[in-house]
Amino acid sequence: MRILVIEDEAKVASFIRRGLEAEGYRVDIAPDGEVGLTQAFDHEYDLVILDGMLPKRDGLSVLQEMRRHKLRVPVLMLTARDTVADKVAGLDRGADDYLTKPFAFEELLARIRALLRRGSPLSPASLSVADLKLDLISHAVSRAGTRIELTAKEFALLEFFLRQPGRVLSRAIIAQHVWGVDFDTFTNVIDVYVNYLRKKIDAGFPTKLIHTVRGVGYVIKEPEE
Ligand code: CA
């Protein structure tokens, strides 16, 4: 899951980033409204956290521009003032939710989960292939009913696979989406992590779910009959 944080206060931005990364989200930060808008159009985000007061272009104007161009990504607005007029203005322009500063990180997290859940049909509460199940809300992973412990990165990688079962994913695509880096700078790490995942979700089970497609990449799929 990739989240864009458009926030000019460096302290707040890094507080949000640290917390979300610890939960396994990938986070990009844009320091003003112009950069934020460009980033939002240039990348596929699952969610945007948008501060109201921003240099160059304020939050409401960023939001309006996104919606005008049919960018439907869920937007959670942050505001310093808890006034009804502010909330109405944001919701009118297409914000999905609102949070007043200062906020508790746990509340931000709960709202993010709620938005991601209802955000789009691509954001169901859980993902599965065969007897492997990943719960997007509790972050629990199990195979054939047995709980499997994953690190945040392994979870993100497995989630990426499970969002597109049957599709062969190249290492470049995985590098971009799960690690946010270009493949050139990043070769063996993906193979290493896929092996970690295999040890946890495939080893010890009669059928394997993660398959190597030689010269192309990896795919997760239902076992063939
Ligand atoms: Ca601000």
CSV table of C-alpha atoms and ligand atoms in Angstrom, one decimal:
chain,number,residue,atom,x,y,z
A,1,MET,CA,0.0,0.0,0.0
A,2,ARG,CA,1.4,3.3,-1.1
A,3,ILE,CA,0.5,6.6,0.6
A,4,LEU,CA,1.3,10.1,-0.4
A,5,VAL,CA,1.6,12.7,2.4
A,6,ILE,CA,1.3,16.3,1.3
A,7,GLU,CA,2.5,18.2,4.3
A,8,ASP,CA,4.9,21.2,4.6
A,9,GLU,CA,5.6,20.8,8.4
A,10,ALA,CA,8.7,18.6,8.3
A,11,LYS,CA,8.1,17.4,11.9
A,12,VAL,CA,4.5,16.3,11.2
A,13,ALA,CA,5.4,14.7,7.9
A,14,SER,CA,8.2,12.6,9.4
A,15,PHE,CA,6.1,11.6,12.4
A,16,ILE,CA,3.4,10.3,9.9
A,17,ARG,CA,6.0,8.7,7.7
A,18,ARG,CA,7.8,6.8,10.6
A,19,GLY,CA,4.5,5.5,12.0
A,20,LEU,CA,3.1,4.4,8.7
A,21,GLU,CA,6.3,2.7,7.5
A,22,ALA,CA,6.4,0.8,10.8
A,23,GLU,CA,2.9,-0.5,9.8
A,24,GLY,CA,4.3,-1.7,6.4
A,25,TYR,CA,2.9,1.2,4.3
A,26,ARG,CA,5.1,2.8,1.7
A,27,VAL,CA,5.2,6.6,2.1
A,28,ASP,CA,6.1,9.5,-0.1
A,29,ILE,CA,6.2,13.0,1.2
A,30,ALA,CA,5.5,16.2,-0.8
A,31,PRO,CA,6.4,19.5,0.9
A,32,ASP,CA,4.0,21.8,-0.9
A,33,GLY,CA,0.8,21.7,-2.9
A,34,GLU,CA,2.4,22.0,-6.3
A,35,VAL,CA,4.7,19.0,-5.8
A,36,GLY,CA,1.9,17.1,-4.1
A,37,LEU,CA,-0.3,17.5,-7.1
A,38,THR,CA,2.4,16.4,-9.5
A,39,GLN,CA,3.2,13.4,-7.4
A,40,ALA,CA,-0.4,12.4,-7.1
A,41,PHE,CA,-0.8,12.3,-10.9
A,42,ASP,CA,2.6,10.7,-11.6
A,43,HIS,CA,2.2,7.7,-9.3
A,44,GLU,CA,-0.6,5.3,-8.3
A,45,TYR,CA,-1.3,5.9,-4.7
A,46,ASP,CA,-3.8,4.0,-2.5
A,47,LEU,CA,-4.4,7.0,-0.3
A,48,VAL,CA,-3.4,10.7,0.0
A,49,ILE,CA,-3.0,12.5,3.3
A,50,LEU,CA,-3.5,16.2,2.5
A,51,ASP,CA,-2.7,19.1,4.8
A,52,GLY,CA,-5.0,22.1,4.4
A,53,MET,CA,-2.5,24.9,4.8
A,54,LEU,CA,0.3,24.4,2.3
A,55,PRO,CA,2.7,26.7,0.4
A,56,LYS,CA,2.3,27.3,-3.3
A,57,ARG,CA,-1.2,25.8,-3.5
A,58,ASP,CA,-3.5,25.1,-0.5
A,59,GLY,CA,-5.0,21.7,0.3
A,60,LEU,CA,-8.5,22.5,-0.9
A,61,SER,CA,-7.2,23.7,-4.3
A,62,VAL,CA,-5.0,20.5,-4.6
A,63,LEU,CA,-8.1,18.4,-3.8
A,64,GLN,CA,-10.3,20.3,-6.2
A,65,GLU,CA,-7.7,19.9,-9.0
A,66,MET,CA,-7.4,16.1,-8.3
A,67,ARG,CA,-11.1,15.6,-8.5
A,68,ARG,CA,-11.5,17.8,-11.5
A,69,HIS,CA,-9.2,15.5,-13.4
A,70,LYS,CA,-11.0,12.4,-12.1
A,71,LEU,CA,-8.3,11.2,-9.8
A,72,ARG,CA,-10.4,9.1,-7.4
A,73,VAL,CA,-7.8,8.1,-4.8
A,74,PRO,CA,-9.2,8.4,-1.2
A,75,VAL,CA,-8.1,11.6,0.4
A,76,LEU,CA,-7.8,12.2,4.1
A,77,MET,CA,-7.5,15.9,4.9
A,78,LEU,CA,-5.7,17.3,7.9
A,79,THR,CA,-6.7,20.7,9.3
A,80,ALA,CA,-5.5,22.9,12.1
A,81,ARG,CA,-8.9,24.3,12.8
A,82,ASP,CA,-11.9,22.2,13.8
A,83,THR,CA,-14.6,24.3,12.3
A,84,VAL,CA,-17.7,23.1,10.5
A,85,ALA,CA,-17.0,25.5,7.6
A,86,ASP,CA,-13.6,23.9,7.0
A,87,LYS,CA,-14.9,20.4,7.1
A,88,VAL,CA,-17.8,21.2,4.8
A,89,ALA,CA,-15.5,22.9,2.3
A,90,GLY,CA,-13.2,19.9,2.2
A,91,LEU,CA,-16.0,17.3,1.9
A,92,ASP,CA,-17.7,19.4,-0.8
A,93,ARG,CA,-14.5,19.3,-2.8
A,94,GLY,CA,-14.3,15.5,-2.5
A,95,ALA,CA,-12.3,14.7,0.7
A,96,ASP,CA,-13.2,11.3,2.1
A,97,ASP,CA,-12.4,12.1,5.7
A,98,TYR,CA,-11.1,14.7,8.0
A,99,LEU,CA,-8.7,14.8,10.9
A,100,THR,CA,-8.0,17.8,13.1
A,101,LYS,CA,-4.5,18.5,14.3
A,102,PRO,CA,-3.1,17.6,16.7
A,103,PHE,CA,-4.2,14.0,16.4
A,104,ALA,CA,-3.2,10.7,18.0
A,105,PHE,CA,-1.4,8.4,15.6
A,106,GLU,CA,-3.7,5.5,16.4
A,107,GLU,CA,-6.7,7.6,15.2
A,108,LEU,CA,-4.9,8.4,12.0
A,109,LEU,CA,-4.2,4.7,11.5
A,110,ALA,CA,-7.8,3.7,12.2
A,111,ARG,CA,-9.1,6.2,9.7
A,112,ILE,CA,-6.6,5.1,7.0
A,113,ARG,CA,-7.6,1.5,7.4
A,114,ALA,CA,-11.3,2.5,7.1
A,115,LEU,CA,-10.6,4.5,4.0
A,116,LEU,CA,-8.5,1.8,2.4
A,117,ARG,CA,-11.2,-0.7,3.2
A,118,ARG,CA,-14.0,1.2,1.6
A,119,GLY,CA,-11.8,3.0,-0.9
A,120,SER,CA,-12.3,0.9,-3.9
A,121,PRO,CA,-13.2,-2.6,-4.9
A,122,LEU,CA,-9.4,-3.1,-5.0
A,123,SER,CA,-9.3,-2.7,-1.3
A,124,PRO,CA,-11.2,-5.7,0.2
A,125,ALA,CA,-10.8,-6.6,3.9
A,126,SER,CA,-8.8,-9.7,3.1
A,127,LEU,CA,-7.0,-11.3,0.2
A,128,SER,CA,-6.5,-15.0,-0.4
A,129,VAL,CA,-5.2,-17.7,-2.8
A,130,ALA,CA,-6.1,-21.3,-2.1
A,131,ASP,CA,-5.7,-21.8,1.7
A,132,LEU,CA,-3.5,-18.8,2.2
A,133,LYS,CA,-5.2,-15.8,3.7
A,134,LEU,CA,-4.0,-12.3,4.4
A,135,ASP,CA,-6.2,-10.0,6.5
A,136,LEU,CA,-5.7,-6.3,5.6
A,137,ILE,CA,-7.2,-5.0,8.7
A,138,SER,CA,-5.6,-7.1,11.5
A,139,HIS,CA,-2.5,-7.9,9.3
A,140,ALA,CA,-2.9,-11.5,10.2
A,141,VAL,CA,-1.6,-14.1,7.7
A,142,SER,CA,-2.5,-17.8,7.8
A,143,ARG,CA,-2.2,-20.9,5.7
A,144,ALA,CA,-4.6,-23.8,6.2
A,145,GLY,CA,-5.6,-22.1,9.4
A,146,THR,CA,-2.1,-21.9,10.8
A,147,ARG,CA,-0.9,-18.4,11.8
A,148,ILE,CA,2.2,-17.2,10.0
A,149,GLU,CA,4.3,-14.3,11.3
A,150,LEU,CA,5.7,-12.0,8.7
A,151,THR,CA,7.9,-8.9,8.9
A,152,ALA,CA,6.4,-5.7,7.6
A,153,LYS,CA,8.3,-6.0,4.3
A,154,GLU,CA,7.4,-9.6,3.8
A,155,PHE,CA,3.8,-8.6,4.5
A,156,ALA,CA,3.9,-5.8,1.9
A,157,LEU,CA,5.4,-8.2,-0.7
A,158,LEU,CA,2.8,-10.9,0.0
A,159,GLU,CA,0.0,-8.3,-0.2
A,160,PHE,CA,1.4,-7.1,-3.6
A,161,PHE,CA,1.4,-10.7,-4.9
A,162,LEU,CA,-2.1,-11.4,-3.6
A,163,ARG,CA,-3.6,-8.4,-5.2
A,164,GLN,CA,-2.9,-9.8,-8.6
A,165,PRO,CA,-3.0,-13.6,-8.3
A,166,GLY,CA,-2.1,-15.4,-11.6
A,167,ARG,CA,-0.2,-12.3,-12.9
A,168,VAL,CA,3.5,-12.7,-13.5
A,169,LEU,CA,5.3,-9.9,-11.7
A,170,SER,CA,8.7,-8.8,-12.9
A,171,ARG,CA,11.4,-7.9,-10.4
A,172,ALA,CA,11.3,-4.3,-11.8
A,173,ILE,CA,7.6,-4.0,-11.0
A,174,ILE,CA,8.0,-5.5,-7.5
A,175,ALA,CA,11.0,-3.2,-6.9
A,176,GLN,CA,8.9,-0.1,-7.9
A,177,HIS,CA,5.8,-1.0,-6.0
A,178,VAL,CA,7.0,-2.7,-2.9
A,179,TRP,CA,10.3,-0.9,-2.3
A,180,GLY,CA,9.8,2.3,-4.3
A,181,VAL,CA,13.2,2.0,-6.0
A,182,ASP,CA,14.4,1.4,-9.6
A,183,PHE,CA,15.4,-2.1,-10.4
A,184,ASP,CA,18.9,-1.1,-11.6
A,185,THR,CA,19.9,-0.2,-8.1
A,186,PHE,CA,18.3,-3.2,-6.6
A,187,THR,CA,18.9,-6.7,-7.8
A,188,ASN,CA,19.2,-9.6,-5.4
A,189,VAL,CA,17.0,-8.2,-2.6
A,190,ILE,CA,13.8,-9.2,-4.2
A,191,ASP,CA,15.0,-12.8,-4.7
A,192,VAL,CA,16.1,-12.9,-1.1
A,193,TYR,CA,12.7,-11.7,0.1
A,194,VAL,CA,10.8,-14.0,-2.1
A,195,ASN,CA,12.8,-16.8,-0.6
A,196,TYR,CA,12.0,-15.6,2.9
A,197,LEU,CA,8.3,-15.7,2.0
A,198,ARG,CA,8.5,-19.1,0.5
A,199,LYS,CA,10.1,-20.5,3.7
A,200,LYS,CA,7.1,-19.1,5.6
A,201,ILE,CA,4.1,-19.7,3.4
A,202,ASP,CA,5.2,-22.6,1.1
A,203,ALA,CA,7.7,-24.8,3.0
A,204,GLY,CA,6.0,-27.6,4.8
A,205,PHE,CA,2.8,-27.5,2.7
A,206,PRO,CA,2.2,-30.0,0.0
A,207,THR,CA,1.3,-27.4,-2.7
A,208,LYS,CA,3.4,-24.4,-3.5
A,209,LEU,CA,1.8,-21.1,-4.3
A,210,ILE,CA,4.7,-18.9,-5.3
A,211,HIS,CA,6.2,-19.9,-8.6
A,212,THR,CA,9.3,-18.6,-10.4
A,213,VAL,CA,8.8,-17.8,-14.1
A,214,ARG,CA,12.3,-18.1,-15.5
A,215,GLY,CA,13.6,-14.9,-17.1
A,216,VAL,CA,10.5,-13.0,-16.1
A,217,GLY,CA,9.7,-12.9,-12.4
A,218,TYR,CA,7.3,-14.5,-9.9
A,219,VAL,CA,3.6,-15.3,-9.7
A,220,ILE,CA,1.4,-16.4,-6.9
A,221,LYS,CA,-1.5,-18.7,-8.0
A,222,GLU,CA,-3.9,-21.5,-7.1
A,223,PRO,CA,-2.3,-24.9,-7.3
A,224,GLU,CA,-3.2,-26.6,-10.6
A,225,GLU,CA,-5.4,-29.7,-10.4
B,1,CA,CA,0.6,23.1,6.8
